[in-house]
Amino acid sequence: MSELVPGGNLPLPDGRLSLRVPGPFDVSAIVTGESGKVAGDADFVFYNQPAVPGVRLRGDTLSVEPARLRAGAVRVTVAVSPAEPDTPLGRLPAPVLQVGDVRGRTLARFAPPRPGPETVLLLAELYRRGAVWKLRAIGQGYADGLAGLARDFGVDVLDEPTATPAHRHGPRTAASPAPGTSAMSRRVTSPVPGSTPAASPAPDSEGFLPLVNSARAGAGAPPVVLDARLVAAARAHAAALAAAGRLAAESQDGTALHQRITATGFAYVTVGEHLVSGPRTPAEFVAYCLRTEQARRTLQDPGFTHTGLAYATGPRTGDVYWTALWASPLTPHALARTCADVVELTNRERRRARLAPLSPDPLLTAAAQAHSADMVARDFYSHTSPEGSQPWDRAAAAGSRRRTIGENIACGQRSAAEVVTGWMNSPGHRANILKPDFTHIGVGFAGGGRTGTYWTQLFGA
């Protein structure tokens, strides 16, 4: 039997698995696809909907059969909440997850750090890597209640309007492909600490750059230059797509496209991508982008200054898989501007609520920036770091003496406006933004990781 710690992973055997949490808790599960969102309300398993394909809830135990999950499912997230509504988890015995196999043998046990005022705890997730299913221990507290948790995974909850998610993992904006073509395209915005050196020129043996810059000039956008680091990241990802025979922002070994970019040393303030199969030449690729609205907006976006393109042919089908990257390198000015935008938008919400604005605090800013960067570097997403530190610990380590600390985090949002809107649409995050006692704020951003952007707000009083 394995004793798991937050962030720990465990390969799972084939067949049915049992996940039991004894005690005064309601157990629930959310089934999601590559986008990190449910396909519909039927992907939410809880006491009023105890069974969906591949997942069944009986009392305190979930039975999960990965092979019977609905098509496209790649993840099952397990959560617990108090059986008595509105009871903080900190008032109850600590929940312990027990994982067993089809023969009744105990495979793993996970006892997360004891929660406090949170009303939902994300305990663990089952996720697919290639043909293998694994279990990852999480232990992340969630203050928004079960309804807030469901909304953030895209479940339509009837007691309130559906909210824009504040935690959004790996957003994918699908373009409408031409016949015989499939594609994924998006733009995200977020800086990381430090700055990116000047462009490393890359050879353009395919004649891609003149085609692109001609199309950009027609839209009034400045030209882009090929960057060797972006080309290297695109080449690695295109090869992974061809080997798998499908388009995805994360390859079968678990490496995300944005992780490939940051591994080359390219720190960005904005980045966009095209993942496309179908075109046979760079000219066909650019032509596809120009006749597809979302892809055209990315190719002609005036905010991009650098690009990288690569393609690979699938060994089984002969299909050609393309990865195009568009980016603007990070500068200190861009980091400061984005931070200021989040502070201004946050204070705009406080003014609407007739609350005093928050003052930027350099110590809280340092702690927030460090946490965003840490989530990218160590590939986690939580208020609790892998070694167990909490927001108030990080604030104190940065030298802050604020008596009260609060934190909002988010990932995947494309702009300061989008992330603040998401937080305001989530009750727990909105409560932090509009807490009258808070007087100061620090904001952190990092680009990279699985979702491309990681945001942190740290509040103090």
Short mmCIF file of C-alpha atoms in Angstrom, two decimals:
data_model
loop_
_atom_site.label_atom_id
_atom_site.label_comp_id
_atom_site.label_asym_id
_atom_site.label_seq_id
_atom_site.Cartn_x
_atom_site.Cartn_y
_atom_site.Cartn_z
CA MET A 1 0.00 0.00 0.00
CA SER A 2 1.20 3.52 -0.85
CA GLU A 3 0.87 6.46 1.52
CA LEU A 4 0.42 9.47 -0.74
CA VAL A 5 1.32 13.11 -0.10
CA PRO A 6 -0.13 16.12 -1.97
CA GLY A 7 1.10 15.97 -5.55
CA GLY A 8 2.00 12.28 -5.29
CA ASN A 9 1.21 9.95 -8.21
CA LEU A 10 0.34 6.26 -8.40
CA PRO A 11 -0.09 4.05 -11.51
CA LEU A 12 -3.41 2.19 -11.35
CA PRO A 13 -4.22 -1.39 -12.39
CA ASP A 14 -6.81 -2.21 -15.02
CA GLY A 15 -10.37 -2.83 -13.95
CA ARG A 16 -12.74 -1.34 -11.42
CA LEU A 17 -11.37 0.85 -8.65
CA SER A 18 -12.96 1.86 -5.35
CA LEU A 19 -12.42 5.24 -3.72
CA ARG A 20 -13.81 5.45 -0.19
CA VAL A 21 -13.93 8.37 2.22
CA PRO A 22 -15.48 7.23 5.52
CA GLY A 23 -17.00 9.78 7.88
CA PRO A 24 -19.61 12.57 7.84
CA PHE A 25 -18.94 13.53 4.23
CA ASP A 26 -20.64 13.61 0.86
CA VAL A 27 -18.40 12.19 -1.86
CA SER A 28 -18.69 13.44 -5.43
CA ALA A 29 -16.87 13.05 -8.75
CA ILE A 30 -16.54 15.17 -11.88
CA VAL A 31 -15.69 13.59 -15.24
CA THR A 32 -13.83 15.84 -17.68
CA GLY A 33 -12.18 15.69 -21.09
CA GLU A 34 -9.03 17.27 -22.50
CA SER A 35 -10.49 20.76 -21.99
CA GLY A 36 -10.76 20.28 -18.23
CA LYS A 37 -14.53 20.85 -18.45
CA VAL A 38 -17.51 18.51 -18.34
CA ALA A 39 -19.36 17.63 -21.54
CA GLY A 40 -22.69 18.14 -19.75
CA ASP A 41 -24.47 17.86 -16.42
CA ALA A 42 -24.31 14.05 -16.68
CA ASP A 43 -20.58 14.23 -15.91
CA PHE A 44 -21.26 15.25 -12.29
CA VAL A 45 -21.72 12.36 -9.82
CA PHE A 46 -23.17 13.20 -6.40
CA TYR A 47 -25.93 12.14 -4.02
CA ASN A 48 -28.74 13.28 -6.36
CA GLN A 49 -27.10 11.71 -9.44
CA PRO A 50 -25.24 8.64 -8.17
CA ALA A 51 -24.33 6.97 -11.46
CA VAL A 52 -22.98 7.90 -14.89
CA PRO A 53 -21.09 5.69 -17.37
CA GLY A 54 -18.01 4.37 -15.61
CA VAL A 55 -18.68 5.95 -12.20
CA ARG A 56 -21.11 4.92 -9.46
CA LEU A 57 -21.58 6.33 -5.95
CA ARG A 58 -22.81 4.07 -3.15
CA GLY A 59 -22.74 5.58 0.30
CA ASP A 60 -19.20 6.72 1.02
CA THR A 61 -17.60 4.86 -1.91
CA LEU A 62 -17.08 5.71 -5.56
CA SER A 63 -16.60 2.86 -8.02
CA VAL A 64 -14.70 3.93 -11.15
CA GLU A 65 -14.15 1.82 -14.26
CA PRO A 66 -11.95 3.91 -16.60
CA ALA A 67 -12.67 1.68 -19.59
CA ARG A 68 -16.41 2.43 -19.30
CA LEU A 69 -16.15 6.22 -19.05
CA ARG A 70 -17.86 8.23 -21.76
CA ALA A 71 -15.94 8.88 -24.95
CA GLY A 72 -13.33 11.61 -24.58
CA ALA A 73 -13.08 11.37 -20.79
CA VAL A 74 -9.50 11.64 -19.53
CA ARG A 75 -9.94 12.66 -15.89
CA VAL A 76 -12.14 11.95 -12.85
CA THR A 77 -11.79 14.45 -10.00
CA VAL A 78 -12.87 13.30 -6.53
CA ALA A 79 -14.15 15.79 -3.96
CA VAL A 80 -15.70 15.66 -0.49
CA SER A 81 -17.98 18.09 1.29
CA PRO A 82 -19.67 18.00 4.70
CA ALA A 83 -22.83 15.89 4.83
CA GLU A 84 -24.33 18.71 6.90
CA PRO A 85 -24.47 21.74 4.54
CA ASP A 86 -22.44 24.89 5.33
CA THR A 87 -20.31 23.12 7.93
CA PRO A 88 -16.61 24.02 7.60
CA LEU A 89 -14.51 20.93 7.01
CA GLY A 90 -12.20 22.05 9.79
CA ARG A 91 -14.93 21.19 12.33
CA LEU A 92 -15.06 17.56 11.17
CA PRO A 93 -12.64 14.65 11.37
CA ALA A 94 -9.97 14.86 8.70
CA PRO A 95 -11.15 13.05 5.52
CA VAL A 96 -8.98 10.12 4.43
CA LEU A 97 -9.14 8.62 0.94
CA GLN A 98 -8.78 4.85 0.64
CA VAL A 99 -8.15 3.43 -2.85
CA GLY A 100 -8.75 -0.23 -3.63
CA ASP A 101 -8.71 -2.53 -6.65
CA VAL A 102 -11.31 -4.96 -8.01
CA ARG A 103 -10.10 -7.71 -5.64
CA GLY A 104 -10.60 -5.56 -2.58
CA ARG A 105 -6.91 -4.93 -1.95
CA THR A 106 -5.96 -1.49 -0.64
CA LEU A 107 -3.69 0.24 -3.15
CA ALA A 108 -3.18 3.62 -1.53
CA ARG A 109 -4.19 5.89 1.29
CA PHE A 110 -4.18 9.68 1.24
CA ALA A 111 -4.57 11.81 4.37
CA PRO A 112 -4.39 15.46 3.22
CA PRO A 113 -3.46 18.36 5.49
CA ARG A 114 -6.36 19.17 7.77
CA PRO A 115 -8.68 21.72 6.08
CA GLY A 116 -9.87 24.89 7.78
CA PRO A 117 -12.91 26.97 6.82
CA GLU A 118 -13.27 25.39 3.36
CA THR A 119 -16.52 23.61 2.54
CA VAL A 120 -15.20 21.38 -0.25
CA LEU A 121 -11.91 19.52 -0.56
CA LEU A 122 -10.51 18.29 -3.87
CA LEU A 123 -9.00 15.03 -2.71
CA ALA A 124 -7.57 13.39 -5.82
CA GLU A 125 -7.91 12.87 -9.54
CA LEU A 126 -7.71 9.83 -11.77
CA TYR A 127 -6.14 10.79 -15.08
CA ARG A 128 -5.03 9.06 -18.25
CA ARG A 129 -1.47 9.18 -19.58
CA GLY A 130 -1.40 7.35 -22.89
CA ALA A 131 -2.94 3.94 -22.19
CA VAL A 132 -2.25 4.09 -18.44
CA TRP A 133 -4.50 5.55 -15.74
CA LYS A 134 -2.91 7.14 -12.69
CA LEU A 135 -4.02 8.65 -9.40
CA ARG A 136 -2.76 12.05 -8.26
CA ALA A 137 -3.28 13.23 -4.67
CA ILE A 138 -4.43 16.88 -4.45
CA GLY A 139 -5.77 17.96 -1.04
CA GLN A 140 -6.85 21.44 -2.14
CA GLY A 141 -9.46 23.29 -0.07
CA TYR A 142 -12.28 25.06 -1.90
CA ALA A 143 -14.41 27.73 -0.23
CA ASP A 144 -17.23 28.09 -2.78
CA GLY A 145 -19.28 25.05 -1.81
CA LEU A 146 -20.26 22.15 -4.01
CA ALA A 147 -22.25 24.37 -6.39
CA GLY A 148 -19.26 26.68 -6.90
CA LEU A 149 -16.99 23.71 -7.53
CA ALA A 150 -19.41 22.29 -10.10
CA ARG A 151 -19.69 25.62 -11.91
CA ASP A 152 -15.92 25.93 -12.19
CA PHE A 153 -15.86 22.60 -14.01
CA GLY A 154 -18.59 23.78 -16.35
CA VAL A 155 -21.64 22.12 -14.72
CA ASP A 156 -24.87 24.10 -15.09
CA VAL A 157 -26.17 24.69 -11.55
CA LEU A 158 -29.76 25.88 -11.45
CA ASP A 159 -29.85 27.96 -8.28
CA GLU A 160 -27.68 30.72 -9.80
CA PRO A 161 -26.59 31.74 -13.32
CA THR A 162 -23.60 29.83 -14.63
CA ALA A 163 -20.40 31.67 -13.77
CA THR A 164 -17.26 32.17 -15.78
CA PRO A 165 -14.78 29.82 -14.09
CA ALA A 166 -12.09 31.32 -11.90
CA HIS A 167 -10.06 28.11 -12.06
CA ARG A 168 -9.85 27.07 -15.68
CA HIS A 169 -7.46 24.32 -16.61
CA GLY A 170 -6.11 24.23 -20.10
CA PRO A 171 -8.68 26.23 -22.09
CA ARG A 172 -8.97 25.12 -25.71
CA THR A 173 -10.60 27.38 -28.27
CA ALA A 174 -11.46 25.21 -31.25
CA ALA A 175 -11.49 26.79 -34.68
CA SER A 176 -13.96 25.61 -37.33
CA PRO A 177 -11.79 23.57 -39.70
CA ALA A 178 -12.15 23.26 -43.43
CA PRO A 179 -13.16 19.85 -44.84
CA GLY A 180 -10.37 17.37 -44.20
CA THR A 181 -8.75 19.72 -41.69
CA SER A 182 -8.88 19.84 -37.91
CA ALA A 183 -7.47 22.55 -35.70
CA MET A 184 -7.03 24.07 -32.28
CA SER A 185 -6.17 27.74 -31.81
CA ARG A 186 -5.88 30.14 -28.90
CA ARG A 187 -4.14 33.17 -27.44
CA VAL A 188 -3.20 33.55 -23.79
CA THR A 189 -1.61 36.46 -21.96
CA SER A 190 0.65 36.32 -18.93
CA PRO A 191 4.22 37.25 -18.05
CA VAL A 192 6.80 35.28 -16.10
CA PRO A 193 9.63 36.66 -13.96
CA GLY A 194 12.66 37.99 -15.75
CA SER A 195 12.87 38.82 -19.42
CA THR A 196 13.50 36.98 -22.67
CA PRO A 197 16.70 37.70 -24.63
CA ALA A 198 16.50 39.06 -28.15
CA ALA A 199 15.15 36.78 -30.85
CA SER A 200 17.30 33.88 -31.97
CA PRO A 201 16.78 33.89 -35.75
CA ALA A 202 15.72 30.63 -37.36
CA PRO A 203 16.14 29.66 -41.03
CA ASP A 204 13.01 29.77 -43.15
CA SER A 205 13.67 27.09 -45.74
CA GLU A 206 9.94 26.56 -46.29
CA GLY A 207 9.11 30.17 -47.20
CA PHE A 208 6.65 30.42 -44.31
CA LEU A 209 7.58 33.91 -43.11
CA PRO A 210 6.79 35.89 -46.31
CA LEU A 211 3.36 34.25 -46.46
CA VAL A 212 2.60 35.14 -42.86
CA ASN A 213 3.89 38.69 -42.98
CA SER A 214 2.01 39.38 -46.20
CA ALA A 215 -1.21 38.29 -44.49
CA ARG A 216 -0.39 40.39 -41.42
CA ALA A 217 0.38 43.45 -43.53
CA GLY A 218 -3.01 43.15 -45.16
CA ALA A 219 -4.59 43.48 -41.71
CA GLY A 220 -2.31 46.33 -40.63
CA ALA A 221 -0.32 44.15 -38.22
CA PRO A 222 3.48 44.47 -37.92
CA PRO A 223 5.70 41.64 -39.20
CA VAL A 224 6.87 38.77 -37.02
CA VAL A 225 10.29 37.11 -36.98
CA LEU A 226 11.09 33.41 -36.71
CA ASP A 227 12.59 32.51 -33.33
CA ALA A 228 14.73 29.39 -33.05
CA ARG A 229 13.39 28.58 -29.58
CA LEU A 230 9.77 28.70 -30.71
CA VAL A 231 10.68 26.59 -33.75
CA ALA A 232 12.27 24.00 -31.45
CA ALA A 233 9.19 23.87 -29.22
CA ALA A 234 6.90 23.63 -32.25
CA ARG A 235 9.02 20.86 -33.78
CA ALA A 236 8.90 18.76 -30.61
CA HIS A 237 5.16 19.16 -30.25
CA ALA A 238 4.38 18.47 -33.90
CA ALA A 239 6.37 15.23 -33.66
CA ALA A 240 4.38 14.23 -30.56
CA LEU A 241 1.08 14.95 -32.33
CA ALA A 242 2.11 12.88 -35.34
CA ALA A 243 3.19 9.96 -33.15
CA ALA A 244 -0.14 10.01 -31.29
CA GLY A 245 -2.21 10.63 -34.40
CA ARG A 246 -4.33 13.35 -32.78
CA LEU A 247 -4.35 17.05 -31.92
CA ALA A 248 -3.83 17.94 -28.26
CA ALA A 249 -2.13 20.63 -26.22
CA GLU A 250 -0.61 17.89 -24.05
CA SER A 251 1.26 14.94 -25.52
CA GLN A 252 0.90 11.34 -24.41
CA ASP A 253 3.87 11.57 -22.03
CA GLY A 254 2.14 14.41 -20.18
CA THR A 255 4.23 17.26 -21.59
CA ALA A 256 2.15 20.36 -22.33
CA LEU A 257 2.89 22.66 -25.24
CA HIS A 258 3.54 25.60 -22.92
CA GLN A 259 6.02 23.52 -20.97
CA ARG A 260 7.94 22.97 -24.21
CA ILE A 261 8.08 26.73 -24.79
CA THR A 262 9.40 27.61 -21.35
CA ALA A 263 11.91 24.72 -21.52
CA THR A 264 13.60 26.51 -24.44
CA GLY A 265 14.14 29.61 -22.30
CA PHE A 266 11.54 31.76 -24.08
CA ALA A 267 9.64 33.79 -21.45
CA TYR A 268 6.56 35.42 -22.88
CA VAL A 269 4.02 38.06 -22.08
CA THR A 270 1.62 36.79 -24.76
CA VAL A 271 1.53 33.49 -26.60
CA GLY A 272 -0.83 31.88 -29.09
CA GLU A 273 -0.93 28.59 -30.89
CA HIS A 274 -2.29 26.77 -33.92
CA LEU A 275 -2.56 22.99 -33.80
CA VAL A 276 -3.74 21.82 -37.21
CA SER A 277 -3.88 18.64 -39.27
CA GLY A 278 -4.72 18.48 -42.96
CA PRO A 279 -2.66 21.07 -44.91
CA ARG A 280 0.28 19.66 -46.85
CA THR A 281 2.45 22.76 -47.32
CA PRO A 282 3.09 26.07 -45.50
CA ALA A 283 1.03 27.84 -48.18
CA GLU A 284 -1.94 25.54 -47.49
CA PHE A 285 -1.47 26.07 -43.76
CA VAL A 286 -1.56 29.87 -44.06
CA ALA A 287 -4.52 29.66 -46.46
CA TYR A 288 -6.41 27.57 -43.90
CA CYS A 289 -5.69 30.12 -41.17
CA LEU A 290 -6.95 33.00 -43.31
CA ARG A 291 -10.30 31.38 -44.05
CA THR A 292 -10.99 30.36 -40.43
CA GLU A 293 -12.05 33.19 -38.15
CA GLN A 294 -10.36 32.21 -34.88
CA ALA A 295 -7.17 31.09 -36.62
CA ARG A 296 -7.07 34.28 -38.71
CA ARG A 297 -7.34 36.47 -35.61
CA THR A 298 -4.35 34.70 -34.08
CA LEU A 299 -2.20 34.88 -37.22
CA GLN A 300 -2.98 38.61 -37.68
CA ASP A 301 -2.87 39.59 -34.00
CA PRO A 302 -0.78 42.80 -33.81
CA GLY A 303 0.44 41.91 -30.32
CA PHE A 304 2.65 39.08 -31.59
CA THR A 305 6.25 39.74 -32.66
CA HIS A 306 7.81 36.25 -32.83
CA THR A 307 6.76 32.95 -34.37
CA GLY A 308 7.82 29.35 -34.82
CA LEU A 309 6.38 26.67 -37.13
CA ALA A 310 6.94 22.95 -37.55
CA TYR A 311 5.12 19.94 -38.98
CA ALA A 312 5.45 16.16 -38.89
CA THR A 313 3.85 13.29 -40.77
CA GLY A 314 1.97 10.59 -38.90
CA PRO A 315 3.65 7.18 -39.42
CA ARG A 316 0.37 5.26 -39.66
CA THR A 317 -1.95 7.54 -41.61
CA GLY A 318 0.39 9.88 -43.47
CA ASP A 319 -1.55 12.88 -42.07
CA VAL A 320 0.49 16.04 -41.56
CA TYR A 321 0.35 17.64 -38.09
CA TRP A 322 1.28 21.30 -37.66
CA THR A 323 2.22 23.36 -34.62
CA ALA A 324 2.54 27.14 -35.04
CA LEU A 325 3.49 29.37 -32.11
CA TRP A 326 3.03 33.14 -31.88
CA ALA A 327 4.49 35.14 -29.02
CA SER A 328 5.77 38.42 -27.65
CA PRO A 329 8.70 38.19 -25.25
CA LEU A 330 8.40 39.34 -21.68
CA THR A 331 9.73 42.75 -20.68
CA PRO A 332 9.75 44.34 -17.22
CA HIS A 333 7.36 46.98 -18.56
CA ALA A 334 4.86 44.32 -19.69
CA LEU A 335 4.97 42.64 -16.28
CA ALA A 336 4.37 45.93 -14.46
CA ARG A 337 1.55 46.88 -16.84
CA THR A 338 -0.28 43.57 -16.38
CA CYS A 339 0.06 43.78 -12.61
CA ALA A 340 -1.29 47.32 -12.64
CA ASP A 341 -4.22 46.25 -14.83
CA VAL A 342 -5.28 43.57 -12.33
CA VAL A 343 -5.01 46.01 -9.42
CA GLU A 344 -7.04 48.64 -11.28
CA LEU A 345 -9.77 46.18 -12.27
CA THR A 346 -9.91 44.84 -8.71
CA ASN A 347 -10.24 48.34 -7.30
CA ARG A 348 -12.93 49.14 -9.86
CA GLU A 349 -15.00 46.30 -8.39
CA ARG A 350 -14.36 47.60 -4.88
CA ARG A 351 -15.45 51.12 -5.89
CA ARG A 352 -18.69 49.69 -7.26
CA ALA A 353 -19.24 48.13 -3.85
CA ARG A 354 -18.38 51.47 -2.16
CA LEU A 355 -15.24 50.03 -0.60
CA ALA A 356 -11.86 51.68 -0.22
CA PRO A 357 -9.32 50.76 -2.92
CA LEU A 358 -6.44 48.40 -2.21
CA SER A 359 -2.91 49.76 -2.24
CA PRO A 360 -0.15 47.80 -4.02
CA ASP A 361 2.20 46.20 -1.51
CA PRO A 362 5.70 45.23 -2.75
CA LEU A 363 6.07 42.42 -0.20
CA LEU A 364 2.72 40.86 -1.07
CA THR A 365 3.60 41.31 -4.74
CA ALA A 366 6.87 39.41 -4.25
CA ALA A 367 5.06 36.55 -2.50
CA ALA A 368 2.33 36.42 -5.16
CA GLN A 369 4.83 36.46 -8.01
CA ALA A 370 6.87 33.71 -6.38
CA HIS A 371 3.79 31.51 -5.98
CA SER A 372 2.74 31.89 -9.62
CA ALA A 373 6.27 31.06 -10.75
CA ASP A 374 6.41 28.11 -8.35
CA MET A 375 3.19 26.63 -9.74
CA VAL A 376 4.75 26.69 -13.21
CA ALA A 377 8.14 25.39 -12.13
CA ARG A 378 6.84 22.50 -10.01
CA ASP A 379 3.73 21.74 -12.06
CA PHE A 380 1.05 22.11 -9.38
CA TYR A 381 -2.03 24.25 -8.93
CA SER A 382 -3.04 24.87 -5.33
CA HIS A 383 -3.08 27.37 -2.49
CA THR A 384 -0.92 24.81 -0.66
CA SER A 385 2.61 24.33 -2.02
CA PRO A 386 4.07 20.81 -2.32
CA GLU A 387 5.90 21.20 1.00
CA GLY A 388 2.71 22.45 2.71
CA SER A 389 3.21 26.22 2.89
CA GLN A 390 0.05 28.36 2.89
CA PRO A 391 -0.55 31.93 1.62
CA TRP A 392 0.19 33.47 5.03
CA ASP A 393 3.43 31.49 5.25
CA ARG A 394 4.55 32.84 1.87
CA ALA A 395 3.60 36.41 2.82
CA ALA A 396 5.58 36.14 6.06
CA ALA A 397 8.56 34.64 4.22
CA ALA A 398 8.56 37.68 1.92
CA GLY A 399 8.76 39.93 4.99
CA SER A 400 5.11 40.97 5.29
CA ARG A 401 3.70 41.65 8.74
CA ARG A 402 0.06 41.88 7.66
CA ARG A 403 -2.21 40.33 10.28
CA THR A 404 -4.79 38.93 7.84
CA ILE A 405 -3.97 37.29 4.51
CA GLY A 406 -6.22 36.09 1.68
CA GLU A 407 -5.38 34.59 -1.70
CA ASN A 408 -7.03 34.04 -5.08
CA ILE A 409 -5.41 31.89 -7.76
CA ALA A 410 -6.43 31.06 -11.32
CA CYS A 411 -4.90 29.53 -14.42
CA GLY A 412 -5.51 29.62 -18.14
CA GLN A 413 -7.11 33.07 -18.36
CA ARG A 414 -6.04 35.17 -21.35
CA SER A 415 -5.98 38.68 -19.86
CA ALA A 416 -6.24 40.73 -16.68
CA ALA A 417 -9.87 41.50 -17.51
CA GLU A 418 -10.74 37.84 -17.99
CA VAL A 419 -9.16 36.68 -14.75
CA VAL A 420 -10.76 39.41 -12.62
CA THR A 421 -14.14 38.69 -14.20
CA GLY A 422 -13.70 35.01 -13.39
CA TRP A 423 -12.84 35.75 -9.78
CA MET A 424 -15.83 38.07 -9.44
CA ASN A 425 -18.12 35.33 -10.77
CA SER A 426 -16.91 32.87 -8.13
CA PRO A 427 -18.35 33.50 -4.63
CA GLY A 428 -15.24 32.64 -2.63
CA HIS A 429 -12.92 34.69 -4.80
CA ARG A 430 -15.35 37.58 -4.97
CA ALA A 431 -15.51 37.59 -1.16
CA ASN A 432 -11.74 38.15 -1.01
CA ILE A 433 -11.86 40.98 -3.56
CA LEU A 434 -14.72 42.69 -1.71
CA LYS A 435 -13.61 42.03 1.87
CA PRO A 436 -13.83 45.40 3.64
CA ASP A 437 -10.96 44.60 6.01
CA PHE A 438 -8.36 44.15 3.29
CA THR A 439 -6.23 47.23 2.60
CA HIS A 440 -3.34 46.01 0.40
CA ILE A 441 -2.77 43.74 -2.57
CA GLY A 442 0.00 42.00 -4.47
CA VAL A 443 -0.40 40.38 -7.89
CA GLY A 444 1.72 37.66 -9.50
CA PHE A 445 1.74 36.14 -12.99
CA ALA A 446 3.68 33.38 -14.70
CA GLY A 447 3.51 32.01 -18.22
CA GLY A 448 4.14 28.34 -18.99
CA GLY A 449 3.12 25.10 -17.36
CA ARG A 450 0.17 23.00 -18.50
CA THR A 451 -2.30 25.84 -18.94
CA GLY A 452 -0.09 28.68 -20.18
CA THR A 453 -0.88 31.24 -17.47
CA TYR A 454 -0.93 31.22 -13.65
CA TRP A 455 -2.33 34.16 -11.66
CA THR A 456 -2.13 34.99 -7.95
CA GLN A 457 -3.78 37.74 -5.92
CA LEU A 458 -2.54 38.13 -2.36
CA PHE A 459 -4.54 40.37 -0.02
CA GLY A 460 -3.47 41.79 3.33
CA ALA A 461 -4.79 43.80 6.23
#
